[in-house]
Coordinates of C-alpha atoms in Angstrom, one line a residue:
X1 CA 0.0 0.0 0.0
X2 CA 1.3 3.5 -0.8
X3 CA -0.1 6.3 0.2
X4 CA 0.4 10.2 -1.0
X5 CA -0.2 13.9 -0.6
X6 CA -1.1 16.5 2.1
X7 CA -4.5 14.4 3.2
X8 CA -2.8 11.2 3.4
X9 CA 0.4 11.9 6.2
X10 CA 0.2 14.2 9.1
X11 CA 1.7 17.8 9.5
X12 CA 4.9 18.1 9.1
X13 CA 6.7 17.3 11.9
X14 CA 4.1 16.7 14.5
X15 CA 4.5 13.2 16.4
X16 CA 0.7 13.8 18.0
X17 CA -1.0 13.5 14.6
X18 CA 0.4 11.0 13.6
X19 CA -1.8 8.9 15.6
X20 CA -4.5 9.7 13.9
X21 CA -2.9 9.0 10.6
X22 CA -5.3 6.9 8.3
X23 CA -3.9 4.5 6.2
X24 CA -5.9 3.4 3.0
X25 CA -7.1 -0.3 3.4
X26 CA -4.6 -1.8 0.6
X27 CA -1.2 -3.0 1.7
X28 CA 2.0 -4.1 -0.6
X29 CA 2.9 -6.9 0.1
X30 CA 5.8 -8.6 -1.7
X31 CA 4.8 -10.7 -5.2
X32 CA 1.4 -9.2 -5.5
X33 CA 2.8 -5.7 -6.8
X34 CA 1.4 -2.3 -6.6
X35 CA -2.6 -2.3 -5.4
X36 CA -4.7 0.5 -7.1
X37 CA -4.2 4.2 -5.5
X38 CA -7.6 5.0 -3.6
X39 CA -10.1 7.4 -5.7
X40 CA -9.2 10.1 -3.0
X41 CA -5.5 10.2 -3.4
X42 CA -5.4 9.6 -7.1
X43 CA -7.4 13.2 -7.1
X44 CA -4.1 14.4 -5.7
X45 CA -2.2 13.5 -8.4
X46 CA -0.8 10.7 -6.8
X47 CA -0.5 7.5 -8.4
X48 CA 0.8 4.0 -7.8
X49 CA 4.4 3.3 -9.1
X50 CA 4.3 0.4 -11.0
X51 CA 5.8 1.4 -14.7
X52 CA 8.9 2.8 -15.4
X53 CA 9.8 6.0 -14.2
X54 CA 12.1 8.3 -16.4
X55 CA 15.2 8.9 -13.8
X56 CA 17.3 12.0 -13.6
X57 CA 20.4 12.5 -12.1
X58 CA 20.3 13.6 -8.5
X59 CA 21.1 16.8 -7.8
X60 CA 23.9 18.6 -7.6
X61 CA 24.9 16.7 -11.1
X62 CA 26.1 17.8 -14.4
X63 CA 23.4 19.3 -17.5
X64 CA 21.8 16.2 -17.8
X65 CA 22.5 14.5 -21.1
X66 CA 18.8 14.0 -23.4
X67 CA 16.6 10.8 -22.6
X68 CA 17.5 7.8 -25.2
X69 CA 14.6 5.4 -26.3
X70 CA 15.4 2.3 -23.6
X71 CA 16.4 -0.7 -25.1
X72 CA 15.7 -4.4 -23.9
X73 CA 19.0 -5.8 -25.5
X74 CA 20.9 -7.9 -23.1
X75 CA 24.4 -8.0 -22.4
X76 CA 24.9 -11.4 -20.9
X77 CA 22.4 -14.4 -19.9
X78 CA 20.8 -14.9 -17.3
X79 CA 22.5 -15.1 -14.1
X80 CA 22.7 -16.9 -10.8
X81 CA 19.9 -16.6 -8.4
X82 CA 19.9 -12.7 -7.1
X83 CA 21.0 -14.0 -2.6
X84 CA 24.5 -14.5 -4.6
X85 CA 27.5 -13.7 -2.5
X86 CA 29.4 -10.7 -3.3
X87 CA 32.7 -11.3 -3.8
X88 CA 35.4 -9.5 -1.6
X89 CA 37.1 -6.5 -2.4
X90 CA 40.4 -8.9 -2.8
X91 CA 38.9 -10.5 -5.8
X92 CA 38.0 -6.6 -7.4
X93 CA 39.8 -4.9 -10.2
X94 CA 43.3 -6.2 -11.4
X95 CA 42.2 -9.9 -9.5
X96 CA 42.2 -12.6 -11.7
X97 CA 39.7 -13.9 -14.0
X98 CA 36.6 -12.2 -14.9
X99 CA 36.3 -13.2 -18.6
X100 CA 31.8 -12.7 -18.9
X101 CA 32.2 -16.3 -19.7
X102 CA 33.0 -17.0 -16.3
X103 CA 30.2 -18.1 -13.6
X104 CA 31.6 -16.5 -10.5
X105 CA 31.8 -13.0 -12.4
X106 CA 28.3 -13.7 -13.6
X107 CA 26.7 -14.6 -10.5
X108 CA 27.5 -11.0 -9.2
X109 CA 24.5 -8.8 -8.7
X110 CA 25.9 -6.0 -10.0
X111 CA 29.0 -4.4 -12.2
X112 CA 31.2 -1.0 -12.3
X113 CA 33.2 0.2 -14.8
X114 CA 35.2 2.7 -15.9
X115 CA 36.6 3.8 -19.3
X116 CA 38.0 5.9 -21.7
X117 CA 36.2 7.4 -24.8
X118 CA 38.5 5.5 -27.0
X119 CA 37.6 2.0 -25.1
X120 CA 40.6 1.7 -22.8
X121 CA 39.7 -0.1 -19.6
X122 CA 40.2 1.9 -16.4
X123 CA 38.8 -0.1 -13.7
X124 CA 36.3 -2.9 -13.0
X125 CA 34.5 -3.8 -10.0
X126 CA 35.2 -7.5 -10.3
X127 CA 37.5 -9.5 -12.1
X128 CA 40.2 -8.4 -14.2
X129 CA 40.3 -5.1 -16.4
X130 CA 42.6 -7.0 -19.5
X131 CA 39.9 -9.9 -19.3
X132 CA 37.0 -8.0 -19.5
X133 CA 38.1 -5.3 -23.0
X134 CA 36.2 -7.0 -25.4
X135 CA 32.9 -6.4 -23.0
X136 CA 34.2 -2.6 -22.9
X137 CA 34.3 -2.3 -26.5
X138 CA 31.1 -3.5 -27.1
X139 CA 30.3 -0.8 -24.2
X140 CA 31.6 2.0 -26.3
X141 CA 30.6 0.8 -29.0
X142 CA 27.2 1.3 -28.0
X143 CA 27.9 4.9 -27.2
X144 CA 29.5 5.9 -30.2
X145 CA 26.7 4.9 -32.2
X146 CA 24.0 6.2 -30.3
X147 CA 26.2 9.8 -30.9
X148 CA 26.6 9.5 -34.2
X149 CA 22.7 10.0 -34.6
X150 CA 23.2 13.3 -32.5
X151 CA 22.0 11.8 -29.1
X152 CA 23.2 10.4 -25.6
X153 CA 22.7 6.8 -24.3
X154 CA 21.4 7.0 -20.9
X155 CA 20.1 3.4 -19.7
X156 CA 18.8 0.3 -21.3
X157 CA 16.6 -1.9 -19.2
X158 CA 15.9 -5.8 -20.3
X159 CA 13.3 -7.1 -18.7
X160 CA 10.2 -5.7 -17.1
X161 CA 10.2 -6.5 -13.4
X162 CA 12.6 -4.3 -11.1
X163 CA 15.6 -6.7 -10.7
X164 CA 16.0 -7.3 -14.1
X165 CA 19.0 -6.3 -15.9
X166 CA 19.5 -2.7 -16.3
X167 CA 23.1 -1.0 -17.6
X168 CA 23.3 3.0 -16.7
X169 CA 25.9 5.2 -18.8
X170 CA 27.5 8.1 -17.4
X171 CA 29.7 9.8 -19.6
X172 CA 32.1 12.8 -18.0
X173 CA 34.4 13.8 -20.2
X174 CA 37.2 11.6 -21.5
X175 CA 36.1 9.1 -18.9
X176 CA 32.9 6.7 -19.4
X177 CA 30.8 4.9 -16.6
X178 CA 28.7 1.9 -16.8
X179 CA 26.8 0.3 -14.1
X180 CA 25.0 -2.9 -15.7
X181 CA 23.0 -4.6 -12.4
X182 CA 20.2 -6.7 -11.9
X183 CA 19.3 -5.1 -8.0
X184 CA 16.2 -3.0 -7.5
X185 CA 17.8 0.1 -7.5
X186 CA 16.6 3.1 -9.4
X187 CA 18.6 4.4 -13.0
X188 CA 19.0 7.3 -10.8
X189 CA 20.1 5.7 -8.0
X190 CA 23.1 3.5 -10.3
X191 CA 23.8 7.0 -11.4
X192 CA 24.4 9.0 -8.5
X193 CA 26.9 6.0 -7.8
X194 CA 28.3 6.4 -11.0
X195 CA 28.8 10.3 -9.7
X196 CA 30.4 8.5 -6.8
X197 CA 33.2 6.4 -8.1
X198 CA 33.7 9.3 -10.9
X199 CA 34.3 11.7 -7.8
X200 CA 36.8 9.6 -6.1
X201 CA 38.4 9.3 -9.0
X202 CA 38.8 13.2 -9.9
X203 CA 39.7 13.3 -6.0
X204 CA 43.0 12.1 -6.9
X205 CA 44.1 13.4 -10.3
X206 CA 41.5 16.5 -11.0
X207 CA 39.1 16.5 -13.4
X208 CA 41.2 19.0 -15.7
X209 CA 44.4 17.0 -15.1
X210 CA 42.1 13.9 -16.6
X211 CA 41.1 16.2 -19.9
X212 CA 44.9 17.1 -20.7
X213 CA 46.2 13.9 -20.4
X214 CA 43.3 12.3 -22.5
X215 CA 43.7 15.5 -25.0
X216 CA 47.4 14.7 -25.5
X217 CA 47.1 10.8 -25.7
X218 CA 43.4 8.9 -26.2
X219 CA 44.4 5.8 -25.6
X220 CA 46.4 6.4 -22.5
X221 CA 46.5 3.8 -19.3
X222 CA 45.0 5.8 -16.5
X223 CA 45.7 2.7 -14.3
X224 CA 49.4 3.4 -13.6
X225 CA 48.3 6.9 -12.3
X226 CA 45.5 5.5 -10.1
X227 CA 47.4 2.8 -8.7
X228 CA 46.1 1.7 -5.3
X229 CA 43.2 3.5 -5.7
X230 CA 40.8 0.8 -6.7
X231 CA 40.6 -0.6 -3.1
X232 CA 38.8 2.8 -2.4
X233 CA 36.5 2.1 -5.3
X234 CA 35.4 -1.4 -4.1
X235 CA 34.9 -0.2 -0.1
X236 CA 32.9 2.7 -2.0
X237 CA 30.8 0.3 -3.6
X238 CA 30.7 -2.1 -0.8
X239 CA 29.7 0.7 1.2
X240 CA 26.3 1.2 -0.7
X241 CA 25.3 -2.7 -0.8
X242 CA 25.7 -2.6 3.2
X243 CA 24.6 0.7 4.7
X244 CA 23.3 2.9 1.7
X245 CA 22.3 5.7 4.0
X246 CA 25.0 8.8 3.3
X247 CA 24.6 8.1 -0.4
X248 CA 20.9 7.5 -0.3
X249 CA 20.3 10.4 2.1
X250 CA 23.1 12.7 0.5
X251 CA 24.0 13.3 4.3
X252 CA 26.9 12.3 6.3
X253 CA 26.4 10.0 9.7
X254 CA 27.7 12.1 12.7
X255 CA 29.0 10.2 16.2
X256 CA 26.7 10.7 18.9
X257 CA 28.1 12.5 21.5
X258 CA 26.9 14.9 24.3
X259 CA 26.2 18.6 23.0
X260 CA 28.9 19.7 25.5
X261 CA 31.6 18.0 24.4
X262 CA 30.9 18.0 20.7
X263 CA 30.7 22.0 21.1
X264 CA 34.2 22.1 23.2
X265 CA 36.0 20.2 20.6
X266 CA 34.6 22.4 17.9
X267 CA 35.6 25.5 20.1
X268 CA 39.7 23.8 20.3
X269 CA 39.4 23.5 16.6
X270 CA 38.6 27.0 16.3
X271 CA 41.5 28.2 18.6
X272 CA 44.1 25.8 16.7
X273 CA 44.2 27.3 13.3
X274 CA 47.6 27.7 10.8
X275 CA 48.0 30.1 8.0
X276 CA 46.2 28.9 4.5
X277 CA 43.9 26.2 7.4
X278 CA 40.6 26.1 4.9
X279 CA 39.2 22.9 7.0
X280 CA 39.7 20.7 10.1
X281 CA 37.2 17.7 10.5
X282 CA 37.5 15.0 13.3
X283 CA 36.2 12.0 12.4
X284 CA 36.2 8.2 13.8
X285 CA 35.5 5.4 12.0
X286 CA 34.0 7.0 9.0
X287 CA 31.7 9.4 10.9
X288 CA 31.9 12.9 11.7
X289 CA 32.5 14.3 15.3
X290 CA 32.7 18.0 14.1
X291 CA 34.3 20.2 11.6
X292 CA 35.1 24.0 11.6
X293 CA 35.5 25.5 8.2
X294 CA 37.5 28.5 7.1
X295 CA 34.9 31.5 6.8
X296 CA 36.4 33.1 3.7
X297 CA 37.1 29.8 1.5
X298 CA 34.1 27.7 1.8
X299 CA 31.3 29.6 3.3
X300 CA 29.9 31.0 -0.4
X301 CA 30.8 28.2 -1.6
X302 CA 28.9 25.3 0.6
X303 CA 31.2 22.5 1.3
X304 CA 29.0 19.4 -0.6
X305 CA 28.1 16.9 1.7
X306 CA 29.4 14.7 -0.8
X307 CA 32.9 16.2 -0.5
X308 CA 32.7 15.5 3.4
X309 CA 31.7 12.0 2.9
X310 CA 34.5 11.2 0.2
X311 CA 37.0 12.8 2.9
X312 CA 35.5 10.2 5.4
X313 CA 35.6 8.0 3.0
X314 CA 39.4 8.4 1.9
X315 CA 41.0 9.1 5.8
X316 CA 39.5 5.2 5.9
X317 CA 41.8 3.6 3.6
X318 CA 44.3 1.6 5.5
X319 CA 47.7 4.3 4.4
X320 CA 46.2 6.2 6.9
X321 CA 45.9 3.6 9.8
X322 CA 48.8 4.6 11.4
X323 CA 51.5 7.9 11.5
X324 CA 50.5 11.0 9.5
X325 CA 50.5 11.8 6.2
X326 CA 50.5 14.7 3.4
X327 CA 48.8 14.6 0.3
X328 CA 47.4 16.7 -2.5
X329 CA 43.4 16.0 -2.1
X330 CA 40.5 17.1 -4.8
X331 CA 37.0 18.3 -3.9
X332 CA 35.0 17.6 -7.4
X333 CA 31.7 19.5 -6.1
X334 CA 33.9 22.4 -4.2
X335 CA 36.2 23.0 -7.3
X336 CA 37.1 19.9 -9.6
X337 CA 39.8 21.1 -11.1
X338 CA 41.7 22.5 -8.5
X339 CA 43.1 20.8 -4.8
X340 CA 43.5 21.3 -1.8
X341 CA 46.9 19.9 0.5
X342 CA 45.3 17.5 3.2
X343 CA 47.3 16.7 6.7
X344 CA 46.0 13.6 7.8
X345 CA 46.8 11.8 11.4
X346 CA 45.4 9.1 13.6
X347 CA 45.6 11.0 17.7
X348 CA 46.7 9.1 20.2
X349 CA 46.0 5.1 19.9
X350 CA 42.7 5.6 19.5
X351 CA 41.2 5.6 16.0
X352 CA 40.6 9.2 16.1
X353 CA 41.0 10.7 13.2
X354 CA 42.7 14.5 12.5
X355 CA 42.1 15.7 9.3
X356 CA 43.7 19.6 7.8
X357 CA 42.8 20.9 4.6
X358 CA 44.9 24.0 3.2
X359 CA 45.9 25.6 0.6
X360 CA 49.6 26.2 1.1
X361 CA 51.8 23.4 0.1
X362 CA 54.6 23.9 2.6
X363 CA 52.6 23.9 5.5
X364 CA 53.3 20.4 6.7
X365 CA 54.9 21.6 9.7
X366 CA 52.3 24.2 10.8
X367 CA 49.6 21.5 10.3
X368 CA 51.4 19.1 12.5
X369 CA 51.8 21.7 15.5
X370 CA 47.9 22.2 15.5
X371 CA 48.0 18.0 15.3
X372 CA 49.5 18.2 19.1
X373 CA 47.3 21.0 20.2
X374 CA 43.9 19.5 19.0
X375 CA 45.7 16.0 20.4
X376 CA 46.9 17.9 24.1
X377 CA 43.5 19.5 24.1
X378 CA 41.3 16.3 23.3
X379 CA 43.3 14.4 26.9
X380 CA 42.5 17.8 28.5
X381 CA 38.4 17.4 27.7
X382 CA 38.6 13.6 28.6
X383 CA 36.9 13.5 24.8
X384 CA 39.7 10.5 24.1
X385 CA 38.3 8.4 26.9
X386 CA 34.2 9.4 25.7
X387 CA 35.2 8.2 22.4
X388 CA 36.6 5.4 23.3
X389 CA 33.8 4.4 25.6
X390 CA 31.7 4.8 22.6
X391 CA 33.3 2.7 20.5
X392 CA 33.5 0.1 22.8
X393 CA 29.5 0.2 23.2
X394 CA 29.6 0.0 19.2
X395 CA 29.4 -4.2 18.8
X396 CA 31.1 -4.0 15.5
X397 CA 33.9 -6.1 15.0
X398 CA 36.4 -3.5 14.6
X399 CA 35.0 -1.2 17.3
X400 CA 36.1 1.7 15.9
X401 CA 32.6 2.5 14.8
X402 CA 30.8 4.5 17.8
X403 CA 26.7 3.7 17.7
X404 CA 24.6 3.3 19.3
X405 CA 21.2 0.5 19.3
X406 CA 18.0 0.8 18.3
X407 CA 16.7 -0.3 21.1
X408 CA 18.1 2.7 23.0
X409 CA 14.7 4.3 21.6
X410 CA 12.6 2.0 23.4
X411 CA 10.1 0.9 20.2
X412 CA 9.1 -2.6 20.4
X413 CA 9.0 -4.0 16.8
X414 CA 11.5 -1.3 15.5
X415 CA 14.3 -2.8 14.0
X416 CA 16.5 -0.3 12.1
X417 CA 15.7 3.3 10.5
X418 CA 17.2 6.1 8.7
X419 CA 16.6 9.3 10.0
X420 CA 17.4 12.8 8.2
X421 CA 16.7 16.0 9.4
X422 CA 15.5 18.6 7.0
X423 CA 14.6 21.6 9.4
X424 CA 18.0 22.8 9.9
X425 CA 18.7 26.9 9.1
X426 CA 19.3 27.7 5.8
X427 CA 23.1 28.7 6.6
X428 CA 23.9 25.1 8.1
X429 CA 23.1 23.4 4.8
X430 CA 26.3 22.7 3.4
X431 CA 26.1 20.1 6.6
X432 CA 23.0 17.8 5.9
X433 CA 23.5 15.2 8.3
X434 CA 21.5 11.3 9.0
X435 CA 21.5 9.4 12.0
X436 CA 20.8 5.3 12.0
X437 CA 21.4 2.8 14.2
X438 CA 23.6 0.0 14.6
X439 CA 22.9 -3.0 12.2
X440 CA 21.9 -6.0 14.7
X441 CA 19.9 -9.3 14.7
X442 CA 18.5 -10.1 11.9
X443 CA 20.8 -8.2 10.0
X444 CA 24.3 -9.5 11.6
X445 CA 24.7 -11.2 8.2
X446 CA 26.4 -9.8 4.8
X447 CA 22.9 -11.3 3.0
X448 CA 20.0 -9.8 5.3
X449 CA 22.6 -6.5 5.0
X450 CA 22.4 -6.1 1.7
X451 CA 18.2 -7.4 1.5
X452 CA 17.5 -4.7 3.9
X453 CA 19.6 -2.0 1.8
X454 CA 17.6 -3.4 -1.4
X455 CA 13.7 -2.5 0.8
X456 CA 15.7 0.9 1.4
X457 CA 16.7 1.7 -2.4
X458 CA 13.0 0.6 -3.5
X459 CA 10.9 2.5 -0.8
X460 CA 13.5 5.7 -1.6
X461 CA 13.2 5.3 -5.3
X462 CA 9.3 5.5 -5.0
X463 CA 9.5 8.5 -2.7
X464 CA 11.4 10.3 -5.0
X465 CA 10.0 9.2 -8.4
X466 CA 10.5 11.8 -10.7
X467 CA 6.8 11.4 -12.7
X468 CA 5.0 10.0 -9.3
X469 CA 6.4 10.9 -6.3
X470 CA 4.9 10.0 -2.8
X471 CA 5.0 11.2 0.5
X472 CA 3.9 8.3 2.8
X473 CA 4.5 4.4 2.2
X474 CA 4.0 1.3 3.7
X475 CA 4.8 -1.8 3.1
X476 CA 4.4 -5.3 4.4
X477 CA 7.7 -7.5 3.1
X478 CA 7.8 -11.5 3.7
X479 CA 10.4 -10.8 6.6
X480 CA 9.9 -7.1 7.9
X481 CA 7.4 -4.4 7.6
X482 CA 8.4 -1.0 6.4
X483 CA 7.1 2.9 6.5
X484 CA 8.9 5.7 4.9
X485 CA 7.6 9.2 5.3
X486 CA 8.8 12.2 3.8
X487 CA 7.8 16.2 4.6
X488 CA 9.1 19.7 4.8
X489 CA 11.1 18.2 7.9
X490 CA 12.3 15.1 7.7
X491 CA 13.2 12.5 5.6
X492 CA 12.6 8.6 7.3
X493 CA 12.7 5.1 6.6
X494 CA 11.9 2.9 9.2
X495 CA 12.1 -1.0 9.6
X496 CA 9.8 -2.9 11.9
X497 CA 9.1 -6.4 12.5
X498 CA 7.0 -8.1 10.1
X499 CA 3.9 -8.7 13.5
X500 CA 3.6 -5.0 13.9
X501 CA 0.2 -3.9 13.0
X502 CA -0.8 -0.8 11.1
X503 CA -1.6 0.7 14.5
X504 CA 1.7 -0.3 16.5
X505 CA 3.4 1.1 13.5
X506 CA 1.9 4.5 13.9
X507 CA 3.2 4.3 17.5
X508 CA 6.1 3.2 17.0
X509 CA 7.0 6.0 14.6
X510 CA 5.6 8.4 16.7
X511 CA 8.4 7.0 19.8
X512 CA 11.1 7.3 17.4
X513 CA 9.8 10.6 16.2
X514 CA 9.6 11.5 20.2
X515 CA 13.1 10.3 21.2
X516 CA 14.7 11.5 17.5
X517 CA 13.9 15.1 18.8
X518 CA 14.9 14.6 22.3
X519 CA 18.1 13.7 21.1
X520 CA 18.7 15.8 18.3
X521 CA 21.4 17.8 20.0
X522 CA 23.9 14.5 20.6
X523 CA 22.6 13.1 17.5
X524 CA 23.3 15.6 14.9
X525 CA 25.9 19.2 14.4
X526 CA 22.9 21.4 14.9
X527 CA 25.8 24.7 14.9
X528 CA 28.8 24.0 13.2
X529 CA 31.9 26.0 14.3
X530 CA 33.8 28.0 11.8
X531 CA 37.0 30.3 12.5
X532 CA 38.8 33.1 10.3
X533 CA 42.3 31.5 9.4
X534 CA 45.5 34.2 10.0
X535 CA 46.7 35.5 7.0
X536 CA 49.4 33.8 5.5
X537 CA 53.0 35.0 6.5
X538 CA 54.4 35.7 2.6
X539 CA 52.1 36.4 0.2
X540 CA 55.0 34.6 -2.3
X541 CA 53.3 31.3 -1.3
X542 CA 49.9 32.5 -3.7
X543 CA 51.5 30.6 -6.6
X544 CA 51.3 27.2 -4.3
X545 CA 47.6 27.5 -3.7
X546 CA 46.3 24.6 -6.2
X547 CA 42.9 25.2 -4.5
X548 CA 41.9 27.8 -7.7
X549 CA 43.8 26.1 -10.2
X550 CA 41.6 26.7 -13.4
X551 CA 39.3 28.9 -12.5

C-alpha cells in the first residue's frame, strides 16, 4: 500500500497527529505488486508506481544528457539466483579472471566500470580489467553509435520487473561509466553511484588533469596513475550494498556524543588554526564528530556533503591507519579542477582521526603543530576516553565505529531506521547530516545486510520518483514491515518487524519521532563552528595555492 499527498500523512513534523494517521485499506505486500491508488488520493495526483519512471540525475549533477529510447537488448544471460554472495574487495579490479564467460563473475549482482572514450579499460568492479576489453568495446561501441545520430545513451533496461538487468551510462568527459546490475535500485540511483566512483576518481588526479592527459594521448592507461586506488573504489561500492544511508540520504552520519563535548571540541578547533587552514574535520571510523571550516574559503561556496563523505571515505583507507601523512586532495563539487593539501593523522592510539585541509603546500609543519594542540587539548576534555567508551558500546567487530542500538529508543517491533533532518537553518546546509542505528539481529549477516539495503533503495526510489512521487508508504515485506515518510522536515525510513500492525506502527514511529527530537542535539551538528584563518605570512606562497587552479 502506498499512500500520497497532504491528506494522506500528518503535519509536518508533528509526532501527535500522527496517531491519527489513516492508512488506506490496501497494503504491498511482496509478489502481489502495486494495489490501485484509492479514488481520494489519485485526485491528488498521486499514483501507484508500477511502470517505469524516467530517472534523472540527482542533484547537484552535471546538465543532464537528453533521454534515449530504452532498449531491452541484453548483455549477458541470465544469471545466478539474485541471494549471490558478493565477492570480496580482494577479488575486485586487477584480480584474476573475470572473462563474462566466467560463472563466479556472472553470479555477481551488479558491475562498475570505468573507461576511456577510446575503449581503454580503467577499472572494474570484479575481475580483471585486461579480461574483460572486449565487453568494454562492445560498451563504447554502444555509445559511439547512439552519438553518431546526435544523441546520448542513458540506460537500457531488459526485462520488465525491477531486478532485471538494467546497464546505466555516465559519460564525464574523457572518462565513461557503466553500471550494468540486476538489483532493485533506481537508474537514478546506479547514477548517482556512478557520480560517486567518478568523484573519487577526480579526487586524486582532478578533473582537468584527466582532460589534458586524455587530449594529449586517447588511448592512454589511467591505471598506472590511479594505482592503489581501486581498493577505495570497491569499499565505496561495498559501502552502498551494506549501509546505503550517506549516499541515499546525500547526508553524512555524525558520532553521537553529548552537545557539551561535541561543542568544546569544535571550540579547540577553532582556537588551533595555521595560515592557509581552509578545514579541520575529526572523524572516527567513517563518521563525523565535528568540523570548523574557514569563513572566507568555503562559506559561499557550501562545502558538498558529498565532499565531506569522500574525505571520510578516503581518511578510511588503510595508508592512513597509522603515523601522518601529506597529500594533494581534490573536492569535485567544491572546485574539480583545482586541490587542496590535506594533513592527515590518527591521535593518540585511538582511531581518532585529524584531518587539515589548506591551501599552502609547505605547511606540513604548521599542520602538524595544531595536530598536538587539537591531540593535548582532546586528553584535557577527557573526549579521548568518551570516544573510546563509545566505541567500545559499538558491537562491530572493529569497534572503531561508535553507535549506538535501536533499542536505546525504546520501540518494540523497530528494527532499524534512517533518520534525516531537514529543518535545519538555511546557513547550516552545506552540513546535511542522518543518524541510524547499529545494524543488529536479523541483520548480523552480509545477505540480510544487503536485503535490507535493497527495501531501502525501492521505498526511496518510489519516494522520489520523478513522474510519481509519494510522500507516505507502507509496506508489508515477507520478513519485515516498512514505512517511509517524507515532509518539509524530515526524511525517514523505518524498519519494523513483520507482527507490527498498522496501528503499533503509527506508535512506533511516533516513539522514534519522540526520542529522535529529544536527542537531536547529541545526534546531529545542529551549529557547526567556523573560524577566520590568520593570514598567510608571505604572500610569495599565492602561486602554491592549487585550491583555484583553473578557474
Amino acid at each position: 500500500m502506498e499512500a500520497g499527498g497532504d491528506t494522506a500523512a500528518p503535519a509536518p513534523g508533528g509526532t501527535e497527529d500522527l496517531e491519527d494517521t489513516q492508512f488506506p485499506s490496501e497494503e504491498t505486500r511482496e509478489g502481489e505488486g502495486v494495489h490501485p491508488v484509492p479514488p481520494d488520493l489519485k485526485e491528488e495526483g498521486l499514483e501507484e508506481t508500477g511502470s517505469k519512471d524516467k530517472d534523472q540525475p540527482p542533484s547537484p549533477s552535471p546538465p543532464p544528457q537528453s533521454e534515449a529510447p530504452s532498449s531491452t537488448s541484453q548483455l549477458w544471460s541470465p544469471v545466478a539466483p539474485e541471494n549471490s554472495p558478493t565477492r570480496s574487495p580482494e577479488n575486485g579490479s586487477g584480480g584474476h579472471g573475470g572473462d563474462p564467460s566466467d560463472e563466479d563473475w556472472r553470479s555477481q549482482r551488479k558491475h562498475v566500470f570505468v573507461l576511456s572514450e577510446a575503449g581503454k579499460p580503467i577499472y572494474s568492479r570484479y575481475g580483471s580489467v585486461e579480461a574483460l576489453s572486449a565487453t568494454m568495446g562492445v560498451m563504447t561501441a554502444l555509445v559511439s553509435f547512439v552519438q553518431s545520430a546526435g544523441d546520448a545513451i542513458r540506460a537500457i533496461y531488459a526485462g520488465e520487473q525491477t531486478e532485471d538487468h538494467k546497464l546505466v551510462f555516465l559519460q564525464q568527459g574523457p572518462l565513461l561509466l557503466v553500471a550494468m546490475s540486476r538489483t532493485p535500485q533506481s537508474a537514478a540511483q546506479l547514477r548517482g553511484e556512478l557520480l560517486a566512483v567518478h568523484a573519487q576518481i577526480v579526487s586524486t588526479l582532478t578533473r582537468a588533469s584527466v582532460a589534458r592527459i586524455f587530449a594529449h594521448k586517447q588511448n592512454y592507461d589511467l591505471r598506472r596513475l590511479l594505482a592503489g586506488s581501486e581498493r577505495t573504489l570497491d569499499r565505496l561500492l561495498d559501502s552502498v550494498e551494506q549501509d546505503p544511508g550517506a549516499l541515499l540520504l546525500g547526508a553524512v552520519r555524525c558520532v553521537p556524543l553529548a552537545r557539551p563535548l561535541r561543542d568544546a571540541l569544535g571550540a579547540l578547533l577553532r582556537r588551533c588554526t595555521a595560515p592557509g587552514l581552509a578545514l579541520s574535520v575529526l572523524a572516527v571510523g567513517g563518521r563525523l564528530i565535528t568540523a570548523a571550516q574557514e569563513r572566507n574559503v568555503l562559506a559561499e561556496c557550501r562545502l558538498d556533503p558529498a565532499d565531506l563523505q569522500l574525505l571520510l571515505d578516503w581518511v578510511g583507507a588503510p595508508a592512513f591507519a597509522a603515523g601522518e601523512a601529506w597529500a594533494p586532495v581534490c573536492l569535485p563539487r567544491f572546485n574539480p579542477d583545482g586541490f587542496f593539501y590535506a594533513y592527515v593523522a590518527r591521535l593518540d592510539a585511538m582511531p581518532v582521526c585529524l584531518l587539515l585541509l589548506g591551501t599552502q603546500r609547505e605547511a606540513f609543519h604548521a599542520m602538524a603543530a595544531c595536530r598536538r594542540l587539537v591531540e593535548d587539548g582532546m586528553h584535557a576534555l577527557g573526549a579521548m576516553r568518551a570516544l573510546g567508551e563509545a566505541a567500545s558500546f559499538s558491537n562491530t567487530s572493529s569497534a572503531s565505529a561508535p553507535a549506538y542500538s535501536v533499542q536505546a529508543v525504546g520501540a518494540p517491533g523497530l528494527r532499524h531506521f534512517l533518520y534525516k533532518p531537514l529543518d535545519i537553518p538555511d546557513h547550516h546546509r552545506q552540513l546535511p547530516q542522518f543518524t541510524s542505528p547499529e545494524l543488529e539481529a536479523p541483520y548480523s549477516r552480509e545477505e540480510e545486510r544487503q536485503r535490507l539495503s535493497d527495501l531501502y533503495h525501492r521505498l526511496h526510489a518510489r519516494l522520489h520518483s520523478t513522474s510519481r512521487p509519494l510522500r507516505l508508504i507502507y509496506h508489508v515485506a515477507e520478513k519485515e514491515t516498512l514505512l517511509a515518510w517524507v515532509t518539509s522536515k524530515f526524511e525517514l525510513y523505518t524498519c519494523l518487524s513483520p507482527l507490527v500492525t498498522k496501528a503499533g506502527a503509527i506508535l512506533v514511529v511516533t516513539k522514534l519521532l519522540r526520542w529522535v527530537k529529544k536527542e537531536e542535539d547529541r545526534l546531529f551538528i545542529r551549529y557547526p563552528p567556523k573560524y577566520s584563518t590568520p593570514p598567510a605570512a608571505s604572500t610569495d606562497q599565492a602561486a602554491h595555492n592549487g585550491l583555484f587552479t583553473g578557474l
